[in-house]
PDB file of C-alpha atoms in Angstrom:
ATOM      1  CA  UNK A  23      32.338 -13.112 -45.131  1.00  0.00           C
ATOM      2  CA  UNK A  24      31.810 -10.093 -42.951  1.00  0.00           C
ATOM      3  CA  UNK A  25      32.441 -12.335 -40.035  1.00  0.00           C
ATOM      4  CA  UNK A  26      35.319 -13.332 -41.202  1.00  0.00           C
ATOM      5  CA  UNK A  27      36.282  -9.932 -42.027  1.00  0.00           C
ATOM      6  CA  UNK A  28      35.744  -8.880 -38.467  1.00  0.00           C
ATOM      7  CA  UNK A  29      38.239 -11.251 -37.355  1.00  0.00           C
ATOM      8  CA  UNK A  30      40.489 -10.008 -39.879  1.00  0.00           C
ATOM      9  CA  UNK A  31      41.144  -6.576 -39.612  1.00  0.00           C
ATOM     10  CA  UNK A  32      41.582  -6.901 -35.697  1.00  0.00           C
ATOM     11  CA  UNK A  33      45.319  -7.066 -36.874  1.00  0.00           C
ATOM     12  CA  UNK A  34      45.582  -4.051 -38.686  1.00  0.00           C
ATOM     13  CA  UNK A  35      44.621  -2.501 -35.171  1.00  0.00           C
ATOM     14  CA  UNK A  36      46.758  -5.192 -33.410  1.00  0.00           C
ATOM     15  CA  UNK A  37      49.883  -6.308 -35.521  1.00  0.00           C
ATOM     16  CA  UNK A  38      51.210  -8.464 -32.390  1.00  0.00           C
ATOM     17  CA  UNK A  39      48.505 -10.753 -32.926  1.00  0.00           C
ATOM     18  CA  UNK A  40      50.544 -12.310 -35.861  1.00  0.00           C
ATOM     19  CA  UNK A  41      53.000 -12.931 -33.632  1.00  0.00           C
ATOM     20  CA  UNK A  42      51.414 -16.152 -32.296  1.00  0.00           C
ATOM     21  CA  UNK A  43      51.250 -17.421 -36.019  1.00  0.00           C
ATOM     22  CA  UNK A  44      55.182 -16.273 -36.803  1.00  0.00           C
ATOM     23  CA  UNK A  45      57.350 -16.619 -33.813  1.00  0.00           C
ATOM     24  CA  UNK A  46      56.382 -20.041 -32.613  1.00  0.00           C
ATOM     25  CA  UNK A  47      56.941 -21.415 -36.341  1.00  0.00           C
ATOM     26  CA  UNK A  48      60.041 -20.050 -36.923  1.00  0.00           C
ATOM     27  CA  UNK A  49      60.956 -21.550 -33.530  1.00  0.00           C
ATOM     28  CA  UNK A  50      60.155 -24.993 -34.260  1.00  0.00           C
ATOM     29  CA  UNK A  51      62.581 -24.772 -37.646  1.00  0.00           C
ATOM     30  CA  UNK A  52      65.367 -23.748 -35.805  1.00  0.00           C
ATOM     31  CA  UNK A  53      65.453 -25.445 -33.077  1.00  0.00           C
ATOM     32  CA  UNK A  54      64.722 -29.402 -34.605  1.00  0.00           C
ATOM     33  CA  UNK A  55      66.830 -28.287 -37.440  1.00  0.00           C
ATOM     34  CA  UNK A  56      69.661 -27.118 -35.637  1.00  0.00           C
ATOM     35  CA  UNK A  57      69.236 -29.097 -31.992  1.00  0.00           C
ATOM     36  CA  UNK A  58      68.089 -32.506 -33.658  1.00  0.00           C
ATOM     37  CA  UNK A  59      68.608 -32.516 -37.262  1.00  0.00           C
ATOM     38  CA  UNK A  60      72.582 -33.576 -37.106  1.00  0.00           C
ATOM     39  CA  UNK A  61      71.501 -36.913 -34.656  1.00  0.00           C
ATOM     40  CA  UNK A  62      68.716 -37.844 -36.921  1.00  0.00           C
ATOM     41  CA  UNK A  63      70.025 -37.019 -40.429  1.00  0.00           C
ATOM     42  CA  UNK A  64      73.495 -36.621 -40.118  1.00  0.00           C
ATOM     43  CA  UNK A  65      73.591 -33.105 -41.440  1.00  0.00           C
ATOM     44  CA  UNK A  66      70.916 -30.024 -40.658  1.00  0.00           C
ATOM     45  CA  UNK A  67      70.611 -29.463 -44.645  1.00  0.00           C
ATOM     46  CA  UNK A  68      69.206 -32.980 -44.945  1.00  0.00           C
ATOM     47  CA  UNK A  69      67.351 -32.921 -42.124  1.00  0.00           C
ATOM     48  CA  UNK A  70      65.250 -29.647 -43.025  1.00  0.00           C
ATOM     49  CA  UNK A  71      64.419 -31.039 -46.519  1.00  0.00           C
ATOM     50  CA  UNK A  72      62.943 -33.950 -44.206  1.00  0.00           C
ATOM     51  CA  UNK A  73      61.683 -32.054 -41.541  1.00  0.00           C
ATOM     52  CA  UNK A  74      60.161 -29.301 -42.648  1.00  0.00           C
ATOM     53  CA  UNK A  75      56.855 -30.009 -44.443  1.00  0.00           C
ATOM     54  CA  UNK A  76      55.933 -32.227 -40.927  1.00  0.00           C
ATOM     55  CA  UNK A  77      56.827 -28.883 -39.297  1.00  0.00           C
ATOM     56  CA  UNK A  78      54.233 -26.964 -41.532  1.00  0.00           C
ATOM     57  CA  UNK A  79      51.542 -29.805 -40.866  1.00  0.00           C
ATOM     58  CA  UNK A  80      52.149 -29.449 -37.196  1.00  0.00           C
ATOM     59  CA  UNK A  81      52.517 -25.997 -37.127  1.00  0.00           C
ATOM     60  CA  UNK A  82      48.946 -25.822 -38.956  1.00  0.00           C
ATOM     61  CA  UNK A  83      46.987 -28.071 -36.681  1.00  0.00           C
ATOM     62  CA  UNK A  84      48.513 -26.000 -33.542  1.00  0.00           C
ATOM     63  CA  UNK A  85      47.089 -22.656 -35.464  1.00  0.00           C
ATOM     64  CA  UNK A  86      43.317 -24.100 -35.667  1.00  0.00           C
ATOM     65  CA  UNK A  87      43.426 -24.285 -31.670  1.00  0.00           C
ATOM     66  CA  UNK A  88      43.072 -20.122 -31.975  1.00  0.00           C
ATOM     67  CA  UNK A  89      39.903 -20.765 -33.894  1.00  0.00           C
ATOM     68  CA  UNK A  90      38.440 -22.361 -30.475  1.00  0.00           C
ATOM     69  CA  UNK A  91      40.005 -19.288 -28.211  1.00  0.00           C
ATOM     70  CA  UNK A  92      38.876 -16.748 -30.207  1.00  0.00           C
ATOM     71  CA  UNK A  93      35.096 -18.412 -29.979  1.00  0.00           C
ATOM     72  CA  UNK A  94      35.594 -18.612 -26.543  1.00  0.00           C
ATOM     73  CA  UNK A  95      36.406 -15.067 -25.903  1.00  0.00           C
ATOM     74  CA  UNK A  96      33.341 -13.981 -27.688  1.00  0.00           C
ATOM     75  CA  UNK A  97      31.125 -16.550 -25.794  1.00  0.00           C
ATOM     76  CA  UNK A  98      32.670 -15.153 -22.505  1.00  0.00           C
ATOM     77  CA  UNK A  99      32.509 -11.692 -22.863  1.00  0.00           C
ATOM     78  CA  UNK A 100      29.118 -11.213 -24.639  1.00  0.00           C
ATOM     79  CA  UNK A 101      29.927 -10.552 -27.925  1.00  0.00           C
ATOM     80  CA  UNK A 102      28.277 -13.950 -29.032  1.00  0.00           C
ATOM     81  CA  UNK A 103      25.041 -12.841 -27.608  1.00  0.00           C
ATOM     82  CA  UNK A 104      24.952  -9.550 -30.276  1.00  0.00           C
ATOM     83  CA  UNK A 105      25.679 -11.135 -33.087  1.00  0.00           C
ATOM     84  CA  UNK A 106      22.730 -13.923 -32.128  1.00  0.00           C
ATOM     85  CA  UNK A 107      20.522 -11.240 -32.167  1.00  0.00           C
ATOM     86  CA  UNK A 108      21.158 -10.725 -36.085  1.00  0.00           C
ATOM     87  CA  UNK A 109      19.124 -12.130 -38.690  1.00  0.00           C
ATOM     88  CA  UNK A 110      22.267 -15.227 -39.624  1.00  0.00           C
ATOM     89  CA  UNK A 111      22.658 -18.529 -39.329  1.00  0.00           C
ATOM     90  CA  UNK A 112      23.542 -19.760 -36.572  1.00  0.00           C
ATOM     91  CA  UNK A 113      26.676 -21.600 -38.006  1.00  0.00           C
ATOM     92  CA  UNK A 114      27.617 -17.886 -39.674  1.00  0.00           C
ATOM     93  CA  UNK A 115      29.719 -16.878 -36.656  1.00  0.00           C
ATOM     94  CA  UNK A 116      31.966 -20.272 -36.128  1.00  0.00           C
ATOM     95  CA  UNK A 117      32.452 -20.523 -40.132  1.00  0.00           C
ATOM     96  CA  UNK A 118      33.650 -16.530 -40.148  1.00  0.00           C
ATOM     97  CA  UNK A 119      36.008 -17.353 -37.646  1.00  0.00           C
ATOM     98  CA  UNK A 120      37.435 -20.463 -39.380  1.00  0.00           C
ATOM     99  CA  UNK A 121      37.026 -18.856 -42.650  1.00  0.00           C
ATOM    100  CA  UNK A 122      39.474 -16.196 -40.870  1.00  0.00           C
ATOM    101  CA  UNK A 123      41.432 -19.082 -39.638  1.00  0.00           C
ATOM    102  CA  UNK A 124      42.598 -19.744 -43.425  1.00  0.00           C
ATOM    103  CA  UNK A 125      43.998 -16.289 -44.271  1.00  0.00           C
ATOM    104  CA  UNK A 126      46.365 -16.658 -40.874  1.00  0.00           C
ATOM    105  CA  UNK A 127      47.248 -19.993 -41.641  1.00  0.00           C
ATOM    106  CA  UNK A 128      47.935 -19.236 -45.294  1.00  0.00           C
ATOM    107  CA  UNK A 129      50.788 -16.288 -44.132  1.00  0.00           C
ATOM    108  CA  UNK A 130      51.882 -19.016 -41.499  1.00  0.00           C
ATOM    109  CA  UNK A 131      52.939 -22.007 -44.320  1.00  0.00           C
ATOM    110  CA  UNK A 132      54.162 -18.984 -46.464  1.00  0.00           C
ATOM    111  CA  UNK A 133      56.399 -17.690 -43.468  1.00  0.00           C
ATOM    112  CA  UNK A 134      57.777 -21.260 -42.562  1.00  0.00           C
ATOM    113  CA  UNK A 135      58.968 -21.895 -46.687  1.00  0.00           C
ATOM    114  CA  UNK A 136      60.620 -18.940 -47.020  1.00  0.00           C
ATOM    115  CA  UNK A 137      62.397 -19.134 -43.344  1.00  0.00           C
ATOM    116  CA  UNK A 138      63.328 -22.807 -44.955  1.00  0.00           C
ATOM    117  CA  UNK A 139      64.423 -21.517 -48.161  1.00  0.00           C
ATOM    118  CA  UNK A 140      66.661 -18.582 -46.078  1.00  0.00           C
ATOM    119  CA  UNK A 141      68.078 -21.660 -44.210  1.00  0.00           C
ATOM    120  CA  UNK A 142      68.376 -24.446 -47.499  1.00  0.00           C
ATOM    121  CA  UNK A 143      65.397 -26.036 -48.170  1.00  0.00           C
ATOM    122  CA  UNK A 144      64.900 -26.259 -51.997  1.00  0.00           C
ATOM    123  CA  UNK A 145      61.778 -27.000 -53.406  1.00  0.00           C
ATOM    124  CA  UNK A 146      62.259 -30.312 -55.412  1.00  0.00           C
ATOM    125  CA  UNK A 147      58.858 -30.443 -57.827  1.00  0.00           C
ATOM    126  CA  UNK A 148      57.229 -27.538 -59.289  1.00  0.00           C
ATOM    127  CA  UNK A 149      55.093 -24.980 -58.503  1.00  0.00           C
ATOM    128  CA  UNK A 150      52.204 -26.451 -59.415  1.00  0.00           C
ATOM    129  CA  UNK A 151      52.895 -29.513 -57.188  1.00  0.00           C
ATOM    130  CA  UNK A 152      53.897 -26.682 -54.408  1.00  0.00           C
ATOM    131  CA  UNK A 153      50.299 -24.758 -54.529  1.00  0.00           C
ATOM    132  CA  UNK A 154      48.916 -28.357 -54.148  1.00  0.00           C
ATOM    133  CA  UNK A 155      50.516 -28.700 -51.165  1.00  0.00           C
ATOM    134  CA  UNK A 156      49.127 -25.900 -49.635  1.00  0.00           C
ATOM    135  CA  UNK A 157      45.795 -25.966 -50.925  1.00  0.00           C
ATOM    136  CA  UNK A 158      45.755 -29.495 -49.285  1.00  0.00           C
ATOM    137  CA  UNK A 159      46.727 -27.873 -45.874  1.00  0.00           C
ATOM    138  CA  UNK A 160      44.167 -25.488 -46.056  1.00  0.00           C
ATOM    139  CA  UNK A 161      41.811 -27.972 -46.442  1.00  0.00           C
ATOM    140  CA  UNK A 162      42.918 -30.261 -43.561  1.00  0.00           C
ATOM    141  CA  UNK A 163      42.907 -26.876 -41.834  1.00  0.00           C
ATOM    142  CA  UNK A 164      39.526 -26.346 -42.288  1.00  0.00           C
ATOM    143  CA  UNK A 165      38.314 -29.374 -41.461  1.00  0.00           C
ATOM    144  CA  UNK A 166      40.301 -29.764 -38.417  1.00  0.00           C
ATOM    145  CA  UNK A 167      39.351 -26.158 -37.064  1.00  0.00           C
ATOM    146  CA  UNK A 168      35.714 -27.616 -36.202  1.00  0.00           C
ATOM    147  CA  UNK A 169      37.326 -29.718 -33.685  1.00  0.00           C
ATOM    148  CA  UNK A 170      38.685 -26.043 -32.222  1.00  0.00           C
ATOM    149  CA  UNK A 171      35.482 -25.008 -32.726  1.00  0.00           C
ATOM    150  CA  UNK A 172      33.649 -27.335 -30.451  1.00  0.00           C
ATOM    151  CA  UNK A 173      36.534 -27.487 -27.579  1.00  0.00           C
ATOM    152  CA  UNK A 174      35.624 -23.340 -28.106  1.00  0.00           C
ATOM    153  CA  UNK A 175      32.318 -24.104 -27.684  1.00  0.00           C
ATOM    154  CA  UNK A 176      32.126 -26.642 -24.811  1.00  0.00           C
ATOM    155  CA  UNK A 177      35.662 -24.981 -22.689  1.00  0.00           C
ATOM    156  CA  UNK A 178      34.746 -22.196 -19.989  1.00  0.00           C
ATOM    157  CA  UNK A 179      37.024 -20.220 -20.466  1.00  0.00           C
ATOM    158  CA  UNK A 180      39.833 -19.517 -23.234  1.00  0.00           C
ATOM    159  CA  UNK A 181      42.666 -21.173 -20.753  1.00  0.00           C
ATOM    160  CA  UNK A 182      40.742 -24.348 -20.901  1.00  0.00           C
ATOM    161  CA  UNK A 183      41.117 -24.734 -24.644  1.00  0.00           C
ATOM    162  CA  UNK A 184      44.704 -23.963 -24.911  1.00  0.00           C
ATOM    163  CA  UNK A 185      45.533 -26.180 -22.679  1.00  0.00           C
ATOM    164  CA  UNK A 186      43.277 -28.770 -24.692  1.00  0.00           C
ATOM    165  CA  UNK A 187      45.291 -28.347 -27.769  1.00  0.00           C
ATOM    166  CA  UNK A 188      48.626 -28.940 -26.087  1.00  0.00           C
ATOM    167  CA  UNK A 189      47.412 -31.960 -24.128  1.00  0.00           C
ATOM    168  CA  UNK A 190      45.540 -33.167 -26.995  1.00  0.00           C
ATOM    169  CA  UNK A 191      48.033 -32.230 -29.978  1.00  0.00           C
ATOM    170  CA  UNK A 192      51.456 -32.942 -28.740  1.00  0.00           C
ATOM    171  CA  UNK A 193      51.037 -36.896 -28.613  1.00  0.00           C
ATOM    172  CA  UNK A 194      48.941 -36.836 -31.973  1.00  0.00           C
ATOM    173  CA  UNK A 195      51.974 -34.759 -33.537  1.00  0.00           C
ATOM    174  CA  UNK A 196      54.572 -36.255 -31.716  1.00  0.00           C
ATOM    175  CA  UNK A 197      53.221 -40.085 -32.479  1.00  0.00           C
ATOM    176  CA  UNK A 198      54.372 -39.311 -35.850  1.00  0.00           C
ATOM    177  CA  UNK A 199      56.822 -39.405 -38.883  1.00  0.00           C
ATOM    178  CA  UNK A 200      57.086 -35.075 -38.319  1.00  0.00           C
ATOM    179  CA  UNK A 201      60.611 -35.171 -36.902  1.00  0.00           C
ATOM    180  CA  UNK A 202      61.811 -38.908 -37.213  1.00  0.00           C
ATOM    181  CA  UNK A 203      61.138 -41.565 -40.060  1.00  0.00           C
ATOM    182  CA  UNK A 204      58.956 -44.438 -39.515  1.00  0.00           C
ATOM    183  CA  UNK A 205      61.375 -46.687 -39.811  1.00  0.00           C
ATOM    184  CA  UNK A 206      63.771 -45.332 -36.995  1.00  0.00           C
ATOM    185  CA  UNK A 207      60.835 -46.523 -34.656  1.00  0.00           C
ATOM    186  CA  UNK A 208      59.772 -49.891 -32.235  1.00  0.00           C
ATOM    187  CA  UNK A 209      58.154 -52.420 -34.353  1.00  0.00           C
ATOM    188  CA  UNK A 210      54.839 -52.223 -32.430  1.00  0.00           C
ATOM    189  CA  UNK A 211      54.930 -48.268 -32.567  1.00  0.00           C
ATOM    190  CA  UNK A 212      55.245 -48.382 -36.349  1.00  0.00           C
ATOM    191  CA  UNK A 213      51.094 -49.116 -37.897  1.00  0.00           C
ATOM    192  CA  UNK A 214      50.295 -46.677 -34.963  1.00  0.00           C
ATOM    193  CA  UNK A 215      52.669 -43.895 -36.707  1.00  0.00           C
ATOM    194  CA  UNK A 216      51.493 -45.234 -40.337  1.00  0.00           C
ATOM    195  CA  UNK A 217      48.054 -44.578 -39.580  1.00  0.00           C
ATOM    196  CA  UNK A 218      48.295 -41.765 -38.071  1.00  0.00           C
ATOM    197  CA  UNK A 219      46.421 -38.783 -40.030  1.00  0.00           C
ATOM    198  CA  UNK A 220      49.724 -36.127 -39.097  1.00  0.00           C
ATOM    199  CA  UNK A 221      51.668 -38.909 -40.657  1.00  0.00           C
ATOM    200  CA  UNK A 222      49.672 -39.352 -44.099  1.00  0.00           C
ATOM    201  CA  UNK A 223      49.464 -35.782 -44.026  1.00  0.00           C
ATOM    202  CA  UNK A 224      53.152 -35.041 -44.086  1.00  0.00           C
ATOM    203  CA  UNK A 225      53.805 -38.144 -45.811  1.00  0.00           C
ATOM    204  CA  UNK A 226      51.438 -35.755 -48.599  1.00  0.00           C
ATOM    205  CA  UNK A 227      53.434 -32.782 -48.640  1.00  0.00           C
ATOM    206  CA  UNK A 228      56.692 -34.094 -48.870  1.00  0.00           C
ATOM    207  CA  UNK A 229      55.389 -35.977 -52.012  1.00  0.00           C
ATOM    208  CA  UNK A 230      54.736 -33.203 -53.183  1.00  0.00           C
ATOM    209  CA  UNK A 231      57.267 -30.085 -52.318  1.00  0.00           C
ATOM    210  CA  UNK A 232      60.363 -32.558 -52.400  1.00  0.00           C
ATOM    211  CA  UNK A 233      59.834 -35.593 -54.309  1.00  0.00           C
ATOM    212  CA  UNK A 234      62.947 -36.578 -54.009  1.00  0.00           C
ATOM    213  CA  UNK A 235      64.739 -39.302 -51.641  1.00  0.00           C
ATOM    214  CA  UNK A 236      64.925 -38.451 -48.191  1.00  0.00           C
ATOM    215  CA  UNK A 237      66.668 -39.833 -45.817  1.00  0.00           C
ATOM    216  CA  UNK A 238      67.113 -43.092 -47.585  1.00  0.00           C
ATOM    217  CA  UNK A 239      62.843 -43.281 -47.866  1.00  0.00           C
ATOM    218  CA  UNK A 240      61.595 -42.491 -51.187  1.00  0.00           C
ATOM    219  CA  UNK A 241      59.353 -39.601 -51.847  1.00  0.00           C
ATOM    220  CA  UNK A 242      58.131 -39.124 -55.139  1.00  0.00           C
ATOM    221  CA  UNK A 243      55.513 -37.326 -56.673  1.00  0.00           C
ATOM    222  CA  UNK A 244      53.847 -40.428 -58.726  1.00  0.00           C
ATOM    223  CA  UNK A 245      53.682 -41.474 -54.818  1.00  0.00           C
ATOM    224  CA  UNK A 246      51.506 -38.728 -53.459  1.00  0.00           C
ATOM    225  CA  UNK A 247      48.233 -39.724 -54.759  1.00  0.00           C
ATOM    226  CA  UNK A 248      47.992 -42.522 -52.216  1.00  0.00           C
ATOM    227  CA  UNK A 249      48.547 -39.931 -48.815  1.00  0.00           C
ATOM    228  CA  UNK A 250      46.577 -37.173 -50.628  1.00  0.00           C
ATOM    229  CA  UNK A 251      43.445 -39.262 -51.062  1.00  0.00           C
ATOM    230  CA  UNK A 252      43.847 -40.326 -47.583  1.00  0.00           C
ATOM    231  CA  UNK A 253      44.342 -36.704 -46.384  1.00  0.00           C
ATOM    232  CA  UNK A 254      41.220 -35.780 -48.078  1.00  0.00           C
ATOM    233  CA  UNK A 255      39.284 -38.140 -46.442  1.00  0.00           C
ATOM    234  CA  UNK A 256      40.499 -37.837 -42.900  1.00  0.00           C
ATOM    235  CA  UNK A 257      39.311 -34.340 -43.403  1.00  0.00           C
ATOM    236  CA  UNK A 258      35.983 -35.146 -45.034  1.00  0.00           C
ATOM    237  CA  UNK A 259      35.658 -37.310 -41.690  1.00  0.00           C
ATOM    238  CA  UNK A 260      36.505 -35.081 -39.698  1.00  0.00           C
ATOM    239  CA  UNK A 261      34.401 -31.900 -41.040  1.00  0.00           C
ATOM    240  CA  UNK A 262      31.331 -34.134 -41.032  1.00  0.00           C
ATOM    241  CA  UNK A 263      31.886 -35.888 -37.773  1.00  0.00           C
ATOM    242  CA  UNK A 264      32.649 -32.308 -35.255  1.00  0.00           C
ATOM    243  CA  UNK A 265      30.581 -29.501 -37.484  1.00  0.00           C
ATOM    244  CA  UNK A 266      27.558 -31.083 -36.662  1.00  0.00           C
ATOM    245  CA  UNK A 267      28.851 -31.487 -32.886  1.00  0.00           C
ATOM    246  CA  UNK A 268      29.942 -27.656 -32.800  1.00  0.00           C
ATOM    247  CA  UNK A 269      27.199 -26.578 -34.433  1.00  0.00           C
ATOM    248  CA  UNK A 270      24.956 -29.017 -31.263  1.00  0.00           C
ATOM    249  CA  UNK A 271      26.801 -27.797 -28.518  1.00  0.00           C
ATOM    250  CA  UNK A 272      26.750 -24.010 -29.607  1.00  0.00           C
ATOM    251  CA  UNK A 273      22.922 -24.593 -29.327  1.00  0.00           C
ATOM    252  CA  UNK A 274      23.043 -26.259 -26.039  1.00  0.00           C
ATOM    253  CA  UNK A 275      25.225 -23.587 -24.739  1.00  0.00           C
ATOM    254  CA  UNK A 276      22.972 -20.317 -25.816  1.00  0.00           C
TER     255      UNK A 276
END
């Protein structure tokens, strides 16, 4: 927690550093919404009821990547080497900085719903179906941050793991159902895009904050138990599959 803390406050003494989590969001709303959203949909308002929760789950795997450049930095410049020399684990210093992560990515799926609400999107379940949503981010967040965490770890320099998570991320996020339906895709493409964890993910969260038909496919909430279960256990893979990697490599490395 006092890790965590530490990563924190930095933007109390450095607002601009929320601009990385704000600007590039609110971005990728209006541009798809207002560039693509009247080829794909037929209308923009339609399109960001569609759109938008694949935008969030994008926009939150992109975030995690500054989980593995902030690592970085303090594995470059020294600051790694102090806080070794504590009496903590020696997982304490990667799980402050993801525990961080969650606060920033929190404000970031906050910040994209009400830019969506400003521009039309409605919320078309409840609130309790809405917190679910995000708790369910936060989780795939979490998980997927120790894959940040050991591109930090194993990268020599902060560079090398930003341009990781673009390589890496934009096919992953892009191979998906984020900004086009399944169905709107080659035949062969298609179980690639259904299995893919970005899809089941959004797939999740529209279940949940629209549950309503979109764009002809149907999205209720009696069908989001199927792509939550599978969310949650993409991320249990995932958590127990790199932590043990980061926590390897971070060993290796000091």
């Amino acid at each position: 927690m006092t890790l965590a803390w530490r990563t924190i406050v930095q933007v109390r003494h450095n607002p601009w550093e929320l601009g990385d989590y704000s600007i590039q969001p609110i971005m990728f709303v209006l541009l798809f919404t207002y560039v693509f959203g009247g080829a794909i949909a037929g209308s923009t308002s339609e399109y960001l009821t569609f759109a938008l929760p694949g935008i969030i789950v994008m926009n939150m795997l992109f975030i995690t990547m500054y989980v593995g450049t902030g690592l970085n930095t303090d594995l470059t410049k020294g600051v790694f080497d102090r806080l070794r020399s504590l009496p903590i684990a020696r997982w304490a210093p990667m799980a402050g900085r993801i525990l961080a992560d969650q606060v920033k990515q929190a404000w970031s799926i906050f910040l994209l719903l009400a830019i969506g609400m400003a521009l039309g999107f409605r919320i078309g379940t409840d609130v309790w179906s809405l917190l679910a949503a995000v708790g369910l981010l936060l989780v795939f967040a979490l998980a997927f941050s120790w894959v940040s965490v050991l591109v930090g770890v194993v990268a020599k320099d902060p560079e090398k793991v930003q341009l990781f998570g673009f390589t890496a991320l934009f096919p992953v996020t892009f191979v998906s159902n984020v900004f086009a339906p399944t169905s709107t895709m080659p035949g062969w493409l298609q179980p690639i895009v259904e299995n893919n964890p970005v899809t089941i993910l959004s797939n999740a969260c529209r279940a949940l904050m629209v549950g309503d038909d979109t764009l002809g496919t149907e999205w209720h909430v009696a069908s989001a138990t199927t792509p939550v279960v599978q969310s949650l256990i993409w991320a249990a893979a995932i958590a127990a599959v790199f932590a043990p990697l980061s926590v390897w490599a971070l060993r290796r490395r000091v």
